[in-house]
């Protein structure tokens, strides 16, 4: 499902130059849930950006769901991202001026896909599954952090992507809320049949994953950029 | 719906106060010069058209603008009166009489008084004919005490033919002043969109009676001898108990009379329609001589002078507005710039999800377009309303 080989990436000099990441080989099978761990600054987030096609490596090959991401131009990478990748961020940034439902449907709108009754029904279904059934038309400002995080998960899954990339999805939640939130996240990802790559610092949660990959095993060089 | 428009509309609705403030700023910046331009053009049109149909105005020496405004728009100015004898002299002059072989085109105007808050214009029927003033209801004044109302005056006062109208009391504390006179409304004029719509027209002599130059009272000779204080030949001195009439009726019409030499009776202005440009020049030159104690005005020239002042004010206004508009645009730019910075997290989210790098920029452009578009639409509506309302406002101003 995901393969990355001989990746070499460094940020341009004017954009945090000095940091570089090298990955000899990274592979995730379809439907697998992989945790990526490593200290801050080890390049976890950069790896996720490379897999999502947000950044392009200077060398190497990345293939996701049969698409050679490294060979795509900017517009094609955007289309790939919208079609193949669902992303859950460390700190969920919902657009404050859109309702929960509109936020969840945002990837479809950006992909110029039809936001029809079926799409709304899917968004409603996802919201119901994360316990936000009655809050589809609420604005993010009226929700708790946990509710926003759950809405972020719905947004990542609305386009039924084959791959979900999560960057410490429960880091903004307290310890009591993190466990149940991750349970829900896993349950949804599995129900959707998606492949999951999740960055985490929380060693207590690692047992949930099929496999744990340490950045030390991937990277040969690293600089000072987080 | 286009995704940019959707997001821009949602953003505008969410920040509705900010959006409304920006829209209002754009609308005001665009509407103000358009409204001023409209107002000035309509004002210019109204002033010029009236001036063109009133080529020569002769009045007492004094303020040219006061005289022009009084003769053209029935405005009460602080001017000395022009003796009626001047009117007679002009009417009998060769230059006035040779117009189309149709007799004098000279119209006396006396508008020193008011009725119901509207200017009371004493003149002749020929003036009404000249201005194209025809009754929409009733008839033109026939005898002393009759009045015909301009369309707007009738509407404001709620009067119709057959009703009565009191002239305005000019001094509450001077018992020597004439009491208000009760006028008979014989007709209402069709609207013309000019200053005549606001006026109350009476015969010139009725205007003089309102001013106290003429009056009617009981026959002193036939009155109770007790009311007769002194009899010296044909001259009789009556007591104040003799009844003075404040209304002209068929029964007392004959008792109305004037004291003094009519040549000295006051006029506000005389409007002259010279037969030719040459005749006008001769008349103007003749009545502009210092010995004549009068002044002749080329209405169009005076109005052009007045308009030049208005245009100058308009230019200053527009200059000020340009500065304000520039400042507003800078503020607008600043608001959008700050907005772009504040929306950094939103930009990152959109980019990570899959939006193009230019999406946020385009989004801001659409938002700007939305604000400017709505502002322009409102400015257009205000300007259209101004076009529609300007003639009535200008008429009211004049």
Coordinates of C-alpha atoms in Angstrom, one line a residue:
Chain A
X1 CA 0.0 0.0 0.0
X2 CA 2.8 2.5 1.0
X3 CA 6.4 2.2 0.0
X4 CA 9.2 4.7 0.4
X5 CA 12.7 3.9 -0.8
X6 CA 16.0 5.8 -0.7
X7 CA 14.3 9.0 0.3
X8 CA 16.5 12.1 0.8
X9 CA 14.9 15.3 1.8
X10 CA 16.1 18.6 3.1
X11 CA 14.3 21.9 3.5
X12 CA 15.5 24.8 1.4
X13 CA 18.0 27.1 3.0
X14 CA 15.4 30.0 3.4
X15 CA 12.8 27.6 5.0
X16 CA 14.5 26.1 8.0
X17 CA 17.5 24.9 6.1
X18 CA 19.8 22.5 7.9
X19 CA 17.3 19.8 8.5
X20 CA 17.5 16.7 6.4
X21 CA 15.8 13.3 6.4
X22 CA 16.9 10.1 4.8
X23 CA 14.8 7.0 4.7
X24 CA 16.2 3.9 3.3
X25 CA 13.0 1.9 3.2
X26 CA 9.5 2.3 4.7
X27 CA 6.6 0.1 3.8
X28 CA 3.1 -0.4 5.1
X29 CA 0.7 -3.1 3.9
X30 CA -2.9 -2.4 3.0
X31 CA -5.2 -2.2 6.1
X32 CA -2.2 -2.2 8.4
X33 CA -2.1 0.3 11.4
X34 CA 1.5 1.5 11.9
X35 CA 2.7 3.7 14.7
X36 CA 5.8 5.9 14.0
X37 CA 7.7 6.9 17.1
X38 CA 10.8 9.0 17.7
X39 CA 12.0 12.0 19.6
X40 CA 10.9 15.5 18.6
X41 CA 12.9 16.7 15.7
X42 CA 13.5 13.2 14.3
X43 CA 11.5 14.0 11.2
X44 CA 8.2 12.2 11.9
X45 CA 6.0 15.1 10.7
X46 CA 8.3 15.5 7.6
X47 CA 7.8 11.8 6.8
X48 CA 4.1 12.3 6.9
X49 CA 4.3 15.4 4.7
X50 CA 6.3 13.4 2.2
X51 CA 3.8 10.5 2.2
X52 CA 0.9 13.0 1.7
X53 CA 2.7 14.6 -1.2
X54 CA 2.8 18.0 0.7
X55 CA 6.6 18.0 0.4
X56 CA 8.6 16.4 -2.4
X57 CA 11.9 14.6 -1.7
X58 CA 15.0 15.5 -3.6
X59 CA 15.7 11.8 -4.2
X60 CA 13.9 8.5 -3.8
X61 CA 10.5 7.0 -4.6
X62 CA 7.3 7.0 -2.7
X63 CA 4.3 5.0 -3.8
X64 CA 0.9 5.2 -2.2
X65 CA -2.0 3.0 -3.2
X66 CA -0.3 2.4 -6.5
X67 CA 0.4 6.1 -7.2
X68 CA 4.0 7.1 -7.6
X69 CA 3.7 10.3 -5.6
X70 CA 7.3 11.5 -6.3
X71 CA 6.6 11.7 -10.0
X72 CA 3.6 13.9 -9.7
X73 CA 3.4 17.7 -10.3
X74 CA 1.8 20.0 -7.8
X75 CA -1.8 19.9 -9.2
X76 CA -1.6 16.1 -9.5
X77 CA -0.3 15.8 -5.9
X78 CA -3.1 18.0 -4.6
X79 CA -5.6 15.7 -6.5
X80 CA -3.9 12.7 -5.1
X81 CA -4.0 14.0 -1.6
X82 CA -7.7 14.8 -1.8
X83 CA -8.5 11.4 -3.3
X84 CA -6.2 9.1 -1.4
X85 CA -5.2 10.6 1.9
X86 CA -7.1 11.4 5.0
X87 CA -5.2 13.5 7.5
X88 CA -5.7 14.0 11.2
X89 CA -3.6 16.8 12.6
X90 CA -2.1 17.3 16.0
X91 CA -4.2 20.4 16.6
X92 CA -7.4 20.2 14.7
X93 CA -8.0 23.4 12.8
X94 CA -11.6 23.5 11.8
X95 CA -12.7 26.6 9.9
X96 CA -14.5 28.7 12.5
X97 CA -16.9 30.1 10.0
X98 CA -18.2 26.7 8.7
X99 CA -20.6 24.4 10.6
X100 CA -19.3 20.9 11.6
X101 CA -21.0 19.4 8.6
X102 CA -19.5 21.9 6.2
X103 CA -16.0 21.4 7.8
X104 CA -16.3 17.7 7.3
X105 CA -17.4 18.1 3.7
X106 CA -14.5 20.5 3.0
X107 CA -12.2 18.0 1.3
X108 CA -15.0 17.2 -1.1
X109 CA -15.6 20.8 -1.9
X110 CA -11.9 21.4 -2.4
X111 CA -11.8 18.4 -4.8
X112 CA -14.7 20.0 -6.7
X113 CA -16.7 16.9 -5.9
X114 CA -20.5 17.1 -5.7
X115 CA -21.6 17.8 -2.2
X116 CA -25.0 16.2 -2.6
X117 CA -27.4 14.4 -0.3
X118 CA -25.3 11.2 -0.3
X119 CA -22.2 13.2 0.8
X120 CA -24.2 14.9 3.5
X121 CA -25.6 11.6 4.6
X122 CA -22.1 10.2 4.8
X123 CA -21.0 13.2 6.9
X124 CA -24.0 12.8 9.1
X125 CA -23.2 9.1 9.5
X126 CA -19.6 9.8 10.5
X127 CA -20.8 12.4 13.0
X128 CA -23.2 10.0 14.5
X129 CA -20.5 7.4 14.8
X130 CA -18.3 9.8 16.8
X131 CA -21.2 10.9 19.0
X132 CA -21.8 14.3 17.4
X133 CA -25.1 13.5 15.6
X134 CA -27.0 16.5 16.9
X135 CA -24.2 18.9 16.3
X136 CA -23.9 18.9 12.5
X137 CA -25.0 22.5 12.2
X138 CA -23.0 23.9 15.2
X139 CA -20.0 26.1 14.7
X140 CA -16.6 24.8 15.9
X141 CA -16.4 27.6 18.4
X142 CA -19.2 26.1 20.4
X143 CA -17.6 22.7 20.8
X144 CA -15.1 21.2 23.2
X145 CA -11.5 20.3 22.1
X146 CA -12.5 16.6 22.2
X147 CA -15.5 17.2 20.0
X148 CA -13.4 19.2 17.6
X149 CA -10.9 16.4 17.5
X150 CA -13.6 13.8 16.7
X151 CA -14.9 16.2 14.0
X152 CA -11.4 16.3 12.6
X153 CA -11.4 12.5 12.3
X154 CA -14.7 12.6 10.4
X155 CA -13.2 15.2 8.0
X156 CA -10.2 12.8 7.4
X157 CA -12.5 10.0 6.5
X158 CA -15.3 11.7 4.6
X159 CA -13.8 11.0 1.2
X160 CA -13.3 7.4 2.1
X161 CA -9.5 7.6 1.6
X162 CA -7.5 4.3 1.4
X163 CA -4.7 5.9 3.6
X164 CA -5.1 7.8 6.8
X165 CA -2.1 9.8 8.1
X166 CA -2.4 11.0 11.7
X167 CA 0.0 13.3 13.5
X168 CA -0.4 12.7 17.2
X169 CA -4.2 12.9 17.0
X170 CA -4.8 12.8 20.7
X171 CA -1.9 15.1 21.9
X172 CA -4.3 18.0 22.5
X173 CA -6.5 15.9 24.7
X174 CA -6.1 15.1 28.4
X175 CA -5.1 11.6 29.4
X176 CA -8.7 10.6 30.3
X177 CA -10.0 11.6 26.9
X178 CA -7.1 10.4 24.8
X179 CA -7.8 6.6 25.2
X180 CA -11.5 6.7 24.2
X181 CA -10.8 9.1 21.4
X182 CA -8.1 6.8 20.0
X183 CA -10.4 3.8 20.4
X184 CA -13.0 5.6 18.3
X185 CA -10.4 6.6 15.8
X186 CA -9.1 3.0 15.4
X187 CA -12.6 1.6 15.2
X188 CA -13.5 4.1 12.4
X189 CA -10.3 3.5 10.4
X190 CA -10.8 -0.2 10.6
X191 CA -14.5 0.0 9.6
X192 CA -13.4 2.1 6.6
X193 CA -10.8 -0.4 5.8
X194 CA -8.1 2.2 5.6
X195 CA -4.4 1.9 6.1
X196 CA -3.2 4.0 9.0
X197 CA 0.2 5.7 9.7
X198 CA 0.1 7.4 13.0
X199 CA 2.8 9.5 14.7
X200 CA 2.7 9.3 18.5
X201 CA 4.7 10.0 21.6
X202 CA 2.3 8.1 23.8
X203 CA 3.9 4.7 24.5
X204 CA 0.9 3.5 26.4
X205 CA -1.1 3.4 23.2
X206 CA 1.4 1.5 21.1
X207 CA -0.2 -1.9 21.8
X208 CA -3.2 -0.9 19.6
X209 CA -1.1 -0.8 16.5
X210 CA -0.1 -3.7 14.2
X211 CA 3.4 -2.5 14.1
X212 CA 5.6 0.2 15.6
X213 CA 8.4 1.9 13.5
X214 CA 11.1 4.0 15.1
X215 CA 12.5 6.9 13.2
X216 CA 16.0 5.8 14.3
X217 CA 15.6 2.7 12.2
X218 CA 14.6 4.8 9.2
X219 CA 16.8 7.9 9.3
X220 CA 20.5 7.9 8.8
X221 CA 21.0 11.7 9.2
X222 CA 19.1 14.3 11.0
X223 CA 19.6 18.0 11.7
X224 CA 18.1 20.4 14.2
X225 CA 14.7 21.0 12.7
X226 CA 11.7 19.6 14.5
Chain B
X1 CA -21.8 26.8 -5.9
X2 CA -18.2 27.7 -6.6
X3 CA -16.1 26.6 -3.6
X4 CA -14.4 30.0 -3.3
X5 CA -17.8 31.8 -3.4
X6 CA -19.2 29.4 -0.9
X7 CA -16.3 29.9 1.6
X8 CA -16.2 33.6 1.0
X9 CA -20.0 33.9 1.6
X10 CA -19.7 31.8 4.8
X11 CA -16.8 33.9 6.0
X12 CA -18.6 37.1 5.3
X13 CA -21.7 35.9 7.1
X14 CA -19.7 34.7 10.1
X15 CA -17.9 38.1 10.3
X16 CA -21.1 40.0 9.4
X17 CA -20.4 43.1 11.5
X18 CA -16.9 43.5 9.9
X19 CA -18.3 42.7 6.5
X20 CA -21.1 45.3 6.9
X21 CA -18.7 47.9 8.0
X22 CA -16.5 47.3 5.0
X23 CA -19.4 47.2 2.6
X24 CA -20.7 50.4 4.1
X25 CA -17.3 52.1 3.7
X26 CA -17.1 51.1 0.1
X27 CA -20.7 52.1 -0.5
X28 CA -20.2 55.5 1.0
X29 CA -16.9 56.1 -0.8
X30 CA -18.6 55.3 -4.1
X31 CA -22.0 56.8 -3.5
X32 CA -21.0 60.2 -2.1
X33 CA -19.3 61.6 -5.2
X34 CA -22.0 60.1 -7.4
X35 CA -24.8 61.7 -5.2
X36 CA -23.0 65.0 -5.1
X37 CA -22.5 64.9 -8.9
X38 CA -26.2 64.0 -9.4
X39 CA -27.3 66.8 -7.0
X40 CA -25.1 69.4 -8.6
X41 CA -26.1 68.4 -12.2
X42 CA -29.9 68.5 -11.3
X43 CA -29.3 71.8 -9.4
X44 CA -27.5 73.2 -12.4
X45 CA -30.2 72.0 -14.8
X46 CA -33.0 73.5 -12.6
X47 CA -31.2 76.8 -12.2
X48 CA -30.1 77.1 -15.8
X49 CA -33.4 76.2 -17.4
X50 CA -35.3 78.7 -15.3
X51 CA -32.7 81.4 -16.0
X52 CA -32.9 80.7 -19.7
X53 CA -36.6 81.4 -19.8
X54 CA -36.1 84.6 -17.7
X55 CA -33.6 86.5 -19.7
X56 CA -33.8 89.9 -18.1
X57 CA -34.7 90.8 -14.5
X58 CA -34.9 94.4 -13.3
X59 CA -35.0 95.2 -9.6
X60 CA -33.9 97.6 -7.0
X61 CA -30.1 98.0 -6.5
X62 CA -28.7 95.5 -4.0
X63 CA -27.6 91.9 -4.0
X64 CA -27.7 90.4 -7.5
X65 CA -28.1 86.9 -6.2
X66 CA -31.0 88.0 -3.9
X67 CA -32.7 89.6 -6.9
X68 CA -32.2 86.7 -9.2
X69 CA -33.4 84.2 -6.6
X70 CA -36.4 86.3 -5.8
X71 CA -37.4 86.8 -9.4
X72 CA -36.7 83.3 -10.5
X73 CA -37.6 81.2 -7.4
X74 CA -39.9 83.6 -5.4
X75 CA -37.3 83.6 -2.6
X76 CA -37.9 86.4 -0.1
X77 CA -34.7 88.4 0.0
X78 CA -33.6 91.5 1.9
X79 CA -34.0 93.9 -1.0
X80 CA -35.3 97.3 -1.4
X81 CA -38.6 97.6 -3.4
X82 CA -38.7 98.7 -7.0
X83 CA -41.4 101.3 -7.6
X84 CA -44.3 100.2 -9.8
X85 CA -43.5 103.3 -12.0
X86 CA -40.4 101.5 -13.2
X87 CA -42.6 98.6 -14.5
X88 CA -44.8 101.1 -16.3
X89 CA -41.8 102.8 -17.8
X90 CA -40.3 99.6 -19.0
X91 CA -43.6 98.3 -20.4
X92 CA -44.0 101.4 -22.4
X93 CA -40.5 101.4 -23.7
X94 CA -40.0 100.8 -27.4
X95 CA -37.7 97.8 -26.7
X96 CA -40.4 96.0 -24.7
X97 CA -43.3 96.8 -27.0
X98 CA -41.7 95.6 -30.2
X99 CA -41.7 92.0 -29.2
X100 CA -43.5 90.0 -31.9
X101 CA -45.8 92.9 -32.2
X102 CA -47.8 91.4 -29.4
X103 CA -47.5 94.1 -26.8
X104 CA -45.3 94.2 -23.8
X105 CA -43.7 91.0 -22.4
X106 CA -43.0 92.6 -19.1
X107 CA -44.2 91.0 -15.9
X108 CA -44.3 92.6 -12.5
X109 CA -43.6 90.5 -9.4
X110 CA -44.4 91.3 -5.8
X111 CA -43.5 88.5 -3.4
X112 CA -42.9 90.3 -0.1
X113 CA -45.5 88.3 1.8
X114 CA -46.5 84.7 2.4
X115 CA -49.6 82.6 3.0
X116 CA -49.5 79.3 4.8
X117 CA -45.8 79.5 4.8
X118 CA -45.7 79.7 1.0
X119 CA -44.5 82.7 -1.0
X120 CA -47.4 85.0 -1.9
X121 CA -46.7 86.2 -5.5
X122 CA -48.6 89.2 -6.7
X123 CA -48.4 89.4 -10.5
X124 CA -50.5 89.5 -13.6
X125 CA -52.3 86.7 -15.5
X126 CA -49.8 87.2 -18.3
X127 CA -47.0 86.0 -16.0
X128 CA -49.0 82.7 -15.4
X129 CA -49.6 82.4 -19.1
X130 CA -45.9 83.0 -19.8
X131 CA -44.8 80.3 -17.4
X132 CA -47.3 77.9 -18.8
X133 CA -49.2 77.8 -15.5
X134 CA -52.7 76.4 -16.1
X135 CA -55.2 75.4 -13.5
X136 CA -55.6 71.7 -13.0
X137 CA -58.7 72.4 -11.0
X138 CA -60.8 75.6 -10.7
X139 CA -59.9 78.8 -12.4
X140 CA -57.4 81.6 -12.3
X141 CA -57.9 84.6 -10.0
X142 CA -60.6 86.9 -11.3
X143 CA -61.1 89.6 -8.6
X144 CA -59.3 91.0 -5.6
X145 CA -58.8 88.4 -2.9
X146 CA -58.7 85.5 -5.3
X147 CA -55.7 83.1 -5.2
X148 CA -54.5 80.2 -7.3
X149 CA -52.2 77.8 -5.6
X150 CA -49.2 76.0 -7.1
X151 CA -49.6 72.2 -7.1
X152 CA -47.2 71.6 -4.2
X153 CA -48.6 74.5 -2.1
X154 CA -52.1 73.0 -2.5
X155 CA -50.9 69.6 -1.6
X156 CA -49.0 70.8 1.5
X157 CA -51.8 73.0 2.7
X158 CA -54.5 70.5 1.8
X159 CA -56.5 73.1 -0.1
X160 CA -58.8 72.9 -3.1
X161 CA -60.9 75.4 -5.1
X162 CA -63.5 76.9 -2.9
X163 CA -61.4 76.8 0.3
X164 CA -60.0 79.8 2.0
X165 CA -56.4 80.7 2.9
X166 CA -55.1 83.2 5.4
X167 CA -52.0 85.2 4.6
X168 CA -49.3 84.9 7.3
X169 CA -49.2 87.3 10.2
X170 CA -46.1 89.3 9.8
X171 CA -45.8 90.8 13.3
X172 CA -47.7 89.6 16.3
X173 CA -46.8 92.6 18.4
X174 CA -47.4 95.5 16.0
X175 CA -51.0 96.5 16.1
X176 CA -50.5 99.0 13.3
X177 CA -49.7 96.1 10.9
X178 CA -52.4 94.7 8.8
X179 CA -54.2 91.6 10.0
X180 CA -54.0 88.5 7.9
X181 CA -56.2 88.6 4.8
X182 CA -58.5 85.8 4.0
X183 CA -58.0 84.7 0.4
X184 CA -60.4 82.7 -1.8
X185 CA -58.8 79.7 -3.4
X186 CA -60.2 79.7 -7.0
X187 CA -57.9 77.2 -8.5
X188 CA -54.9 74.8 -8.2
X189 CA -52.3 74.9 -10.9
X190 CA -51.0 71.8 -12.7
X191 CA -47.5 70.8 -11.4
X192 CA -44.6 72.2 -13.4
X193 CA -41.6 70.9 -11.4
X194 CA -40.5 74.5 -10.8
X195 CA -40.6 77.0 -8.0
X196 CA -44.1 78.1 -9.1
X197 CA -45.4 74.9 -7.6
X198 CA -44.7 76.2 -4.1
X199 CA -46.2 79.6 -4.7
X200 CA -49.6 81.2 -4.0
X201 CA -50.5 83.5 -6.9
X202 CA -52.7 86.5 -6.5
X203 CA -53.4 89.6 -8.5
X204 CA -50.7 92.3 -8.0
X205 CA -53.2 94.6 -6.3
X206 CA -54.2 91.8 -3.9
X207 CA -50.6 91.6 -2.9
X208 CA -50.5 95.3 -2.2
X209 CA -53.6 95.0 -0.1
X210 CA -52.0 92.3 2.0
X211 CA -49.1 94.7 2.4
X212 CA -51.5 97.4 3.7
X213 CA -51.3 99.7 0.7
X214 CA -55.0 99.3 0.0
X215 CA -57.9 98.3 2.1
X216 CA -61.7 98.1 2.4
X217 CA -64.0 99.3 5.1
X218 CA -67.5 100.5 5.9
X219 CA -68.7 103.5 4.0
X220 CA -67.7 106.3 6.4
X221 CA -70.1 108.8 5.0
X222 CA -73.0 106.4 5.5
X223 CA -71.8 105.1 8.8
X224 CA -73.1 105.9 12.2
X225 CA -72.3 109.7 12.8
X226 CA -70.8 108.6 16.1
X227 CA -68.0 106.9 14.2
X228 CA -67.2 110.1 12.3
X229 CA -64.6 112.1 14.1
X230 CA -64.1 115.0 11.6
X231 CA -65.5 116.2 8.3
X232 CA -63.6 118.7 6.3
X233 CA -65.2 119.1 2.9
X234 CA -64.7 115.8 1.1
X235 CA -62.2 114.6 3.7
X236 CA -63.6 112.5 6.4
X237 CA -61.9 111.3 9.6
X238 CA -63.4 108.2 11.0
X239 CA -62.9 106.5 14.4
X240 CA -61.3 103.1 14.7
X241 CA -64.7 101.7 15.3
X242 CA -65.3 101.7 11.5
X243 CA -65.1 98.1 10.3
X244 CA -62.2 97.2 8.1
X245 CA -62.5 94.1 5.9
X246 CA -60.1 91.3 6.0
X247 CA -61.8 89.4 3.2
X248 CA -63.0 90.6 -0.1
X249 CA -66.6 89.6 -0.8
X250 CA -69.0 90.7 -3.6
X251 CA -70.7 93.0 -1.0
X252 CA -67.5 94.8 0.0
X253 CA -65.5 94.6 -3.1
X254 CA -66.3 98.1 -4.2
X255 CA -65.1 99.5 -0.8
X256 CA -61.5 98.4 -1.5
X257 CA -59.3 101.2 -2.5
X258 CA -55.6 102.3 -2.4
X259 CA -54.0 105.3 -0.9
X260 CA -51.0 107.0 -2.4
X261 CA -49.5 107.1 -5.9
X262 CA -49.5 103.7 -7.6
X263 CA -46.2 104.6 -9.3
X264 CA -44.6 104.3 -5.8
X265 CA -46.1 101.0 -5.0
X266 CA -43.5 98.3 -4.4
X267 CA -42.5 95.5 -6.7
X268 CA -39.9 92.8 -6.0
X269 CA -38.8 92.6 -9.6
X270 CA -39.8 93.1 -13.2
X271 CA -39.2 90.3 -15.6
X272 CA -38.6 91.4 -19.2
X273 CA -38.7 89.4 -22.3
X274 CA -36.8 91.6 -24.8
X275 CA -37.8 91.2 -28.4
X276 CA -34.3 90.9 -29.5
X277 CA -30.8 90.6 -28.0
X278 CA -30.2 94.1 -29.0
X279 CA -33.4 95.3 -27.3
X280 CA -32.3 93.4 -24.1
X281 CA -28.9 95.0 -24.2
X282 CA -30.3 98.5 -24.5
X283 CA -32.8 97.9 -21.7
X284 CA -30.2 96.4 -19.4
X285 CA -27.9 99.3 -20.1
X286 CA -30.6 101.9 -19.6
X287 CA -31.7 100.5 -16.3
X288 CA -28.2 99.9 -15.0
X289 CA -27.5 103.6 -15.1
X290 CA -26.8 104.9 -11.5
X291 CA -29.4 107.6 -11.9
X292 CA -32.1 105.0 -12.5
X293 CA -31.8 103.5 -9.0
X294 CA -32.4 100.1 -10.4
X295 CA -30.3 97.2 -11.7
X296 CA -30.9 94.9 -14.7
X297 CA -29.6 91.4 -14.5
X298 CA -28.9 88.9 -17.2
X299 CA -30.4 85.9 -15.3
X300 CA -28.3 83.3 -17.1
X301 CA -25.1 85.2 -16.2
X302 CA -26.0 85.6 -12.6
X303 CA -27.0 81.9 -12.3
X304 CA -23.8 80.9 -14.1
X305 CA -21.9 82.9 -11.5
X306 CA -23.8 81.2 -8.7
X307 CA -23.2 77.8 -10.2
X308 CA -19.5 78.5 -10.5
X309 CA -19.5 78.9 -6.7
X310 CA -21.3 75.6 -6.4
X311 CA -18.9 73.9 -8.8
X312 CA -16.0 75.3 -6.8
X313 CA -17.5 73.8 -3.6
X314 CA -18.1 70.6 -5.4
X315 CA -14.4 70.4 -6.5
X316 CA -13.3 71.0 -2.9
X317 CA -15.7 68.4 -1.7
X318 CA -14.5 65.9 -4.3
X319 CA -10.9 66.6 -3.3
X320 CA -11.7 65.9 0.3
X321 CA -13.5 62.8 -0.7
X322 CA -10.6 61.6 -2.7
X323 CA -8.4 61.9 0.4
X324 CA -11.0 60.1 2.5
X325 CA -11.4 57.4 -0.2
X326 CA -7.6 56.9 -0.3
X327 CA -7.5 56.5 3.5
X328 CA -10.5 54.1 3.4
X329 CA -8.7 52.0 0.7
X330 CA -5.6 51.9 2.8
X331 CA -7.6 50.8 5.8
X332 CA -9.4 48.2 3.6
X333 CA -6.0 46.9 2.4
X334 CA -4.8 46.8 6.0
X335 CA -7.9 44.9 7.2
X336 CA -7.4 42.3 4.4
X337 CA -3.7 42.1 5.1
X338 CA -4.2 41.5 8.8
X339 CA -7.0 39.1 8.0
X340 CA -4.6 37.1 5.8
X341 CA -2.0 36.9 8.6
X342 CA -4.6 36.0 11.2
X343 CA -5.8 33.2 8.9
X344 CA -2.4 31.5 8.7
X345 CA -3.7 28.4 10.5
X346 CA -6.7 28.2 8.1
X347 CA -4.3 28.5 5.2
X348 CA -2.2 25.7 6.4
X349 CA -5.2 23.4 7.0
X350 CA -6.5 24.1 3.5
X351 CA -3.1 23.4 2.0
X352 CA -2.6 20.2 3.9
X353 CA -6.0 18.9 3.0
X354 CA -5.3 19.5 -0.6
X355 CA -6.1 23.0 -1.5
X356 CA -3.8 24.8 -4.0
X357 CA -1.3 27.3 -2.7
X358 CA -3.3 30.1 -4.3
X359 CA -6.6 29.0 -2.8
X360 CA -6.4 31.3 0.3
X361 CA -5.2 34.2 -1.9
X362 CA -8.1 33.6 -4.3
X363 CA -10.4 33.2 -1.4
X364 CA -9.4 36.6 -0.1
X365 CA -9.8 38.1 -3.6
X366 CA -13.3 36.6 -3.8
X367 CA -14.1 38.0 -0.3
X368 CA -12.7 41.4 -1.4
X369 CA -14.8 41.2 -4.6
X370 CA -17.9 40.3 -2.6
X371 CA -17.4 43.3 -0.3
X372 CA -16.6 45.7 -3.2
X373 CA -19.5 44.2 -5.2
X374 CA -22.0 44.7 -2.5
X375 CA -20.7 48.1 -1.7
X376 CA -21.0 49.1 -5.4
X377 CA -24.5 47.6 -5.6
X378 CA -25.6 49.7 -2.6
X379 CA -23.8 52.8 -4.0
X380 CA -25.7 52.2 -7.3
X381 CA -29.0 51.9 -5.5
X382 CA -28.2 55.1 -3.5
X383 CA -27.2 56.9 -6.6
X384 CA -30.4 55.8 -8.5
X385 CA -32.5 56.9 -5.5
X386 CA -30.6 60.2 -5.6
X387 CA -31.4 60.7 -9.3
X388 CA -35.0 60.1 -8.6
X389 CA -35.2 62.3 -5.5
X390 CA -32.8 65.1 -6.7
X391 CA -35.4 67.1 -8.6
X392 CA -37.8 67.3 -5.6
X393 CA -34.9 68.1 -3.2
X394 CA -33.5 70.8 -5.5
X395 CA -37.0 72.2 -5.9
X396 CA -37.4 72.3 -2.2
X397 CA -34.0 73.9 -1.8
X398 CA -34.9 76.6 -4.3

